[in-house]
Short mmCIF file of C-alpha atoms in Angstrom, two decimals:
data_model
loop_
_atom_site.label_atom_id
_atom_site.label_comp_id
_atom_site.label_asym_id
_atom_site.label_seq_id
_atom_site.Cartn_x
_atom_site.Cartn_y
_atom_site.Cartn_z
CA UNK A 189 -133.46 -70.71 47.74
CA UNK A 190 -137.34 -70.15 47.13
CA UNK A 191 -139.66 -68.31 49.15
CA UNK A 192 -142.72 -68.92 47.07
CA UNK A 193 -144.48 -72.10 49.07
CA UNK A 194 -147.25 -72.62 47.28
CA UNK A 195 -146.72 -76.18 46.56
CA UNK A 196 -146.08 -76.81 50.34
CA UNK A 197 -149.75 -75.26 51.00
CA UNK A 198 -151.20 -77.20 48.61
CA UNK A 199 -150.24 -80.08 49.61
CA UNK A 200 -151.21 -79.60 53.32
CA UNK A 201 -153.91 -77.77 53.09
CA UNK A 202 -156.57 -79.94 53.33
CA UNK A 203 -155.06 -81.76 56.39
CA UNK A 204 -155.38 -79.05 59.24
CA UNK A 205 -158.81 -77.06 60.83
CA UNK A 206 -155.92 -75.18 62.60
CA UNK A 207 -153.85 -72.59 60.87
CA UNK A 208 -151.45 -71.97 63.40
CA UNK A 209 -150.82 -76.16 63.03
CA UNK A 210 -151.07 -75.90 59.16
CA UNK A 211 -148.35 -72.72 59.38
CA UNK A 212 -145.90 -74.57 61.49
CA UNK A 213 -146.29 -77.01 59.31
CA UNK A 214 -145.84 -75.76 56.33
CA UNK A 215 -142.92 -73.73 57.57
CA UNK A 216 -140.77 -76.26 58.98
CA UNK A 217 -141.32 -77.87 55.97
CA UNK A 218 -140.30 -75.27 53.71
CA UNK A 219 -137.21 -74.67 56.04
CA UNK A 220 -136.14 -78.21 55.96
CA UNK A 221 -135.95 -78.54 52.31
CA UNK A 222 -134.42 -74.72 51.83
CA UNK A 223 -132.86 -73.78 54.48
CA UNK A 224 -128.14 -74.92 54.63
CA UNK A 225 -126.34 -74.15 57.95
CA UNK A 226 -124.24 -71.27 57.79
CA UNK A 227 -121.51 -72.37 60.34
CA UNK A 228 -119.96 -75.01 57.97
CA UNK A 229 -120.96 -76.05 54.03
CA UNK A 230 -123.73 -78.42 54.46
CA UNK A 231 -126.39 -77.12 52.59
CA UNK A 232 -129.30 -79.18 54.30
CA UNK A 233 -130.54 -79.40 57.76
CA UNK A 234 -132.28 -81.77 59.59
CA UNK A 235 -135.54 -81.83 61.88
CA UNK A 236 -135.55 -82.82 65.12
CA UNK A 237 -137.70 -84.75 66.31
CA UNK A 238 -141.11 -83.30 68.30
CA UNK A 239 -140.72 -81.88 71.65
CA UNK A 240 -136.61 -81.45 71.58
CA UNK A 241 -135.85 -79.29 73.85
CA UNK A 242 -134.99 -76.22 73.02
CA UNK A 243 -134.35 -76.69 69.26
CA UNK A 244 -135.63 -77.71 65.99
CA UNK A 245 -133.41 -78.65 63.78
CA UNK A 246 -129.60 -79.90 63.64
CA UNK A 247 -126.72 -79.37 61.17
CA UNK A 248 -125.50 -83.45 60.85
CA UNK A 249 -122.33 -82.33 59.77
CA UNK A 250 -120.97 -79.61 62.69
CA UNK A 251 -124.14 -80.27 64.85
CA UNK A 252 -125.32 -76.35 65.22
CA UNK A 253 -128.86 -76.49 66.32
CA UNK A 254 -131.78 -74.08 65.33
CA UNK A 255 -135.09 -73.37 66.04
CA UNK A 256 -137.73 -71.68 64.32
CA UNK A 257 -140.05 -69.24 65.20
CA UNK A 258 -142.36 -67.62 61.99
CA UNK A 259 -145.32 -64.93 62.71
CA UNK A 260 -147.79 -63.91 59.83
CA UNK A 261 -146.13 -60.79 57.99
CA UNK A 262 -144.37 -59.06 60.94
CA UNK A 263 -141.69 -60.05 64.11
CA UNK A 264 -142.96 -57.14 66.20
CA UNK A 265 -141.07 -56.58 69.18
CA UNK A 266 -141.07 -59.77 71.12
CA UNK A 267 -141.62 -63.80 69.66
CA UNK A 268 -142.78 -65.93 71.95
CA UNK A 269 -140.69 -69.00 72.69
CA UNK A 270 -140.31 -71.57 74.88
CA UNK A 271 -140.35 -72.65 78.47
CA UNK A 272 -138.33 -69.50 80.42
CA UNK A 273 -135.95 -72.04 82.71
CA UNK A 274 -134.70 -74.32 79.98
CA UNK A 275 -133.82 -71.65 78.09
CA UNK A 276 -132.03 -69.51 80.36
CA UNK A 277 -130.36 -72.78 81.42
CA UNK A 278 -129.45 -73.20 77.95
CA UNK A 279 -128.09 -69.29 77.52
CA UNK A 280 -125.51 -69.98 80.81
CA UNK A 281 -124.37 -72.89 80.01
CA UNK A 282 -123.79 -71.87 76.01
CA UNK A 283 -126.41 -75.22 74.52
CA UNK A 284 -129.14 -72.28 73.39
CA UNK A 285 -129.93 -73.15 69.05
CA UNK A 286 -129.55 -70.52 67.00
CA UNK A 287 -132.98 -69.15 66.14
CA UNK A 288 -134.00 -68.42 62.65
CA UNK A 289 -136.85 -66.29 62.69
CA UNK A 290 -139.30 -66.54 59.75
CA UNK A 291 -142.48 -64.17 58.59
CA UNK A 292 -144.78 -64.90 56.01
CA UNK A 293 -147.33 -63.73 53.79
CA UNK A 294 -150.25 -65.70 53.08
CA UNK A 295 -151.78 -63.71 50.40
CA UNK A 296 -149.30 -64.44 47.97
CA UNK A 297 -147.75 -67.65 49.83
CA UNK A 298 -144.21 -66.49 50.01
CA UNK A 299 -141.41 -66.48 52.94
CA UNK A 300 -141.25 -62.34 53.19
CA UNK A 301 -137.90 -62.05 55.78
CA UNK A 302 -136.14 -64.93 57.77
CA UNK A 303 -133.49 -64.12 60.09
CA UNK A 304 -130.69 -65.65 61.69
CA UNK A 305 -129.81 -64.83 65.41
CA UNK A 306 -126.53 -67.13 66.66
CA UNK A 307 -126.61 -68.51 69.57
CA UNK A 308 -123.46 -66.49 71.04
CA UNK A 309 -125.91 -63.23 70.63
CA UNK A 310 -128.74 -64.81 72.56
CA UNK A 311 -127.86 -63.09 75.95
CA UNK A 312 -130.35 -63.17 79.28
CA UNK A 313 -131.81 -59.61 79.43
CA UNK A 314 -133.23 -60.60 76.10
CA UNK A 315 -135.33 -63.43 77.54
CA UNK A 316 -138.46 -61.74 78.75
CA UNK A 317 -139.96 -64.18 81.58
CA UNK A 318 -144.31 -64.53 81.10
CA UNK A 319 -145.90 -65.25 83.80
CA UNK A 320 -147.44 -68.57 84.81
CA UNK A 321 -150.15 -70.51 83.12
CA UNK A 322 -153.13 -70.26 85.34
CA UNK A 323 -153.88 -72.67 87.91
CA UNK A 324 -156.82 -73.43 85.66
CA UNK A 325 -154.61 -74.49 83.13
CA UNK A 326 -153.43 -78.15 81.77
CA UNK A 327 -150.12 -77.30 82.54
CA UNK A 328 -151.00 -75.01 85.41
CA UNK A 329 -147.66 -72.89 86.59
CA UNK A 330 -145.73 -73.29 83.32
CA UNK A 331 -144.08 -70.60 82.70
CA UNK A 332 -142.96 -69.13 78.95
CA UNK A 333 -140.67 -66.47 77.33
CA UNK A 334 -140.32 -63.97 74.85
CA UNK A 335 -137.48 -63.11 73.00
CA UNK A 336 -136.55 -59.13 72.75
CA UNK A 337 -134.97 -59.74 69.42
CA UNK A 338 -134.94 -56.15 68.63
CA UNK A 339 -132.43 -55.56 71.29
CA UNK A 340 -130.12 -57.61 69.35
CA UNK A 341 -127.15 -56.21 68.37
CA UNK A 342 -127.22 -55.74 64.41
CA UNK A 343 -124.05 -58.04 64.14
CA UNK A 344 -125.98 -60.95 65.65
CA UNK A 345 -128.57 -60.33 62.95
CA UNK A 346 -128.31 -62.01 59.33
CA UNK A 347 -130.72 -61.83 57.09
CA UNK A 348 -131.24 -65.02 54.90
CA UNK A 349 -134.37 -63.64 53.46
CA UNK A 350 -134.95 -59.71 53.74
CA UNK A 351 -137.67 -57.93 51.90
CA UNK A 352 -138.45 -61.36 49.78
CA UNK A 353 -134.85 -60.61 48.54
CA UNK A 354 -132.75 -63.92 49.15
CA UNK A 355 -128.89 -63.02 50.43
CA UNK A 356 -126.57 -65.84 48.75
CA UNK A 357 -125.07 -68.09 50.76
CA UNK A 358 -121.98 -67.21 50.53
CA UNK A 359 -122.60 -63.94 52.24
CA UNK A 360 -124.67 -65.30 54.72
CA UNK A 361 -121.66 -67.68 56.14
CA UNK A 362 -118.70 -64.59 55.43
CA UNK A 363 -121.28 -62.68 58.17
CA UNK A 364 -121.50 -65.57 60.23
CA UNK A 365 -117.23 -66.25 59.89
CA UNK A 366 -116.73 -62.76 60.76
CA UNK A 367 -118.31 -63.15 64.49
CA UNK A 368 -117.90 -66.93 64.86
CA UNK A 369 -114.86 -65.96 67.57
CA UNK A 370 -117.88 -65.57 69.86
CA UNK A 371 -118.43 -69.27 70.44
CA UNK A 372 -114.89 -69.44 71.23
CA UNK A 373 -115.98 -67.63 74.69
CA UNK A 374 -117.40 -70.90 76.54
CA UNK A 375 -117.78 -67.93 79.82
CA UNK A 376 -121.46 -66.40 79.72
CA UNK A 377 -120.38 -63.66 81.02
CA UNK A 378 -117.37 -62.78 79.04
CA UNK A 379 -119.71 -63.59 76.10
CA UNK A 380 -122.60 -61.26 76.78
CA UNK A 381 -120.21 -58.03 77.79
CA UNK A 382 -118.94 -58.25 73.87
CA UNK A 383 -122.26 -58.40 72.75
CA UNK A 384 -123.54 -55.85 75.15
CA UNK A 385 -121.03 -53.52 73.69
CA UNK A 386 -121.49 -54.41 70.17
CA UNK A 387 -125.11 -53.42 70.96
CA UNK A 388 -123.89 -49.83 72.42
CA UNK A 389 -122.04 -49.33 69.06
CA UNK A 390 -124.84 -50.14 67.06
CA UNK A 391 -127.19 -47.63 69.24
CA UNK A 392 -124.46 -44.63 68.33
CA UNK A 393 -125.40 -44.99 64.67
CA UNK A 394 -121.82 -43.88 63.39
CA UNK A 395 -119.11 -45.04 61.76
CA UNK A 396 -116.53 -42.83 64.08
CA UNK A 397 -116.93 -42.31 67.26
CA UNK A 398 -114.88 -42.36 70.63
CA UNK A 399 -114.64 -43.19 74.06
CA UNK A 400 -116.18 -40.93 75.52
CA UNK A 401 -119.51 -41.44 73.48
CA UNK A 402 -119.09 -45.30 74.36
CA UNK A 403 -119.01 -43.93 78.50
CA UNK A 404 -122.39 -42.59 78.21
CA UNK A 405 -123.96 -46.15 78.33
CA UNK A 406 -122.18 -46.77 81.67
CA UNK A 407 -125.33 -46.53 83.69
CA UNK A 408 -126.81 -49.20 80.88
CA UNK A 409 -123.68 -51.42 81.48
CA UNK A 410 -124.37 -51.57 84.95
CA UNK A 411 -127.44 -53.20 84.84
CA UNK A 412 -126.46 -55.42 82.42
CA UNK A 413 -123.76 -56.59 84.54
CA UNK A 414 -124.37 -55.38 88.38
CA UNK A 415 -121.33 -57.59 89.66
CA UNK A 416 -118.90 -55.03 88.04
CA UNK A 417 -118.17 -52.49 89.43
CA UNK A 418 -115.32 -51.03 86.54
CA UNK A 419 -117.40 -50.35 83.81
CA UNK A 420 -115.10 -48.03 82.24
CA UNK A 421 -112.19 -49.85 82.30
CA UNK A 422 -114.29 -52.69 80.95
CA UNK A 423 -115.19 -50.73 77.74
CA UNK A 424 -111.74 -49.75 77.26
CA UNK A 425 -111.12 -53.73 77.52
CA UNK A 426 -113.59 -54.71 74.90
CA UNK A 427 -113.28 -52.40 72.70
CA UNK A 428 -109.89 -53.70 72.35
CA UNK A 429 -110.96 -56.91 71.76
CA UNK A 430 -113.52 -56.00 68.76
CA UNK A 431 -110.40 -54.28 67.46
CA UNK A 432 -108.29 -57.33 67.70
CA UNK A 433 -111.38 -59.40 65.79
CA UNK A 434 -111.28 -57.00 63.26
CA UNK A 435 -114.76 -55.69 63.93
CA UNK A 436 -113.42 -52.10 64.68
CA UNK A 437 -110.55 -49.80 63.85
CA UNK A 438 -108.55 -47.48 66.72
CA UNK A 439 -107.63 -44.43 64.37
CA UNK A 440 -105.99 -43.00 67.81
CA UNK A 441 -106.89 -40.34 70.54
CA UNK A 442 -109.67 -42.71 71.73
CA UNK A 443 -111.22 -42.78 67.88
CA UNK A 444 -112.85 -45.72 66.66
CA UNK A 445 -114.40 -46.84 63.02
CA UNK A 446 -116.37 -49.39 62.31
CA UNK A 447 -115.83 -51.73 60.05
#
C-alpha cells in the first residue's frame, strides 16, 4: 500500500475549481486502487456507483460495504456524514458500511492515517442528529449527521494507515477476525450492549481490573439502554461473553485481564 498520491493529483488537478470535489476525488481514487477488504482476502474493492445510499464502495467477493469519509490533516471529534434517518435505519436494522476514515496532507500529498470502523461498532448514540437545512435551502428540511467516532470503542478501531505508517494486511484482517463474532448478533440491541461495554473497558485504561470498577458506569449504561432496568446483572452477562470470545480473561474473585 502507498500513501504518497502524487500521481493521482496530478492527474486531476487541472479538472476541478473545487477542492473539496478535487479531494473526494482524488481520494476515492486512491482508495479504490489501494485499499483490500479486510473481512475476507480480496485485495480490491469496488466503487459504487454515485448517490448509493449509505455506502461507497463494495467487497465483490463477501459484499461488505464501506464508505469513506477523509478531512485535511485531522478527524477532530465528529465527521460529518450522511442523511441522519437512513442511517439510523441502517444501524437498527444491521445494513450500516463500514466506514474507513481517511486524513490527508496536502503539503506533501500523502494519506497521513485511515481508519477502519466495522459496521457492528457503529452504534446510535454515536450518530449525532444536525439540524435541518434551512427553509431557504435547495433541499430545505434535510437533515444530516455526525459521527462521534471518538466514542468508539478502541476494538472497533483499526488502523490501516497510522502516522503515515502502513499496518500489513495481515494484521489488519487478524484485528478484524478477532471481533468479527459481532456480526453474528443480527439484534441491535444485543449488539450495541457488547460494544457499550467494550467501550467502558477501554475508558478504565487497565489491563486488570474488576467488577466493581466495571459498576461505576452503571449510571452511563442506563442511558445507553433506558429499557433495562438490570444493569448490573447485565455487566456480569457480558463480560462473560467477551470472556467466552476470548477478548478478556476471568483470573477469579471478580478479576478480569485484557487481552
Amino acid at each position: 500500500m502507498q500513501t504518497d498520491f502524487t500521481n493521482i493529483f496530478k492527474q486531476w488537478c487541472s479538472s476541478y475549481n473545487s477542492n473539496s470535489q478535487l479531494i473526494r476525488v482524488i481520494s476515492e481514487e486512491w482508495f479504490s486502487t489501494q485499499m483490500f477488504c479486510p473481512s475476507c482476502t480480496n485485495n480490491r474493492l469496488e466503487a459504487l456507483p454515485n448517490n448509493s445510499k449509505a455506502a461507497d464502495f463494495i467487497c465483490n467477493v463477501c459484499n461488505e460495504t464501506y464508505q469513506l469519509k477523509s478531512k485535511k490533516l485531522t478527524l477532530g471529534r465528529k465527521v460529518i456524514d450522511g442523511h441522519y434517518d437512513t442511517m439510523r435505519t441502517a444501524i437498527i436494522e444491521g445494513t450500516a458500511p463500514n466506514f474507513c476514515f481517511m486524513t490527508y496532507d496536502l503539503s506533501n500529498l500523502s494519506i497521513t492515517n485511515l481508519l477502519l470502523v466495522p459496521r457492528f461498532f457503529i452504534n446510535l448514540p454515536i450518530i449525532e442528529k444536525r439540524k435541518p437545512l434551512s427553509i431557504t435551502a435547495r433541499r430545505a428540511g434535510w437533515t444530516g449527521c455526525n459521527i462521534l467516532y471518538q466514542e468508539i470503542s478502541d476494538r472497533g478501531k483499526l488502523f490501516v494507515i497510522e502516522k503515515q505508517k502502513v499496518n500489513s494486511v495481515e494484521n489488519v484482517r487478524i484485528m478484524w477476525n478477532k471481533i468479527r463474532f459481532l456480526q453474528d448478533y443480527a439484534d441491535y440491541n444485543a449488539r450495541s450492549w457488547i460494544t457499550d461495554i467494550l467501550y467502558c473497558i477501554d475508558l478504565l485504561k487497565k489491563e486488570y481490573f474488576n467488577l466493581h470498577e466495571m459498576y461505576q458506569f452503571e449510571a452511563y449504561l442506563a442511558t445507553r439502554h433506558p429499557l433495562n432496568n438490570n444493569i448490573r446483572p447485565k455487566i456480569r452477562q457480558q463480560l462473560q461473553v467477551l470472556r467466552d470470545r476470548g477478548i478478556i480473561d476471568f483470573v477469579g474473585r471478580g478479576e478480569y485481564q485484557v487481552r
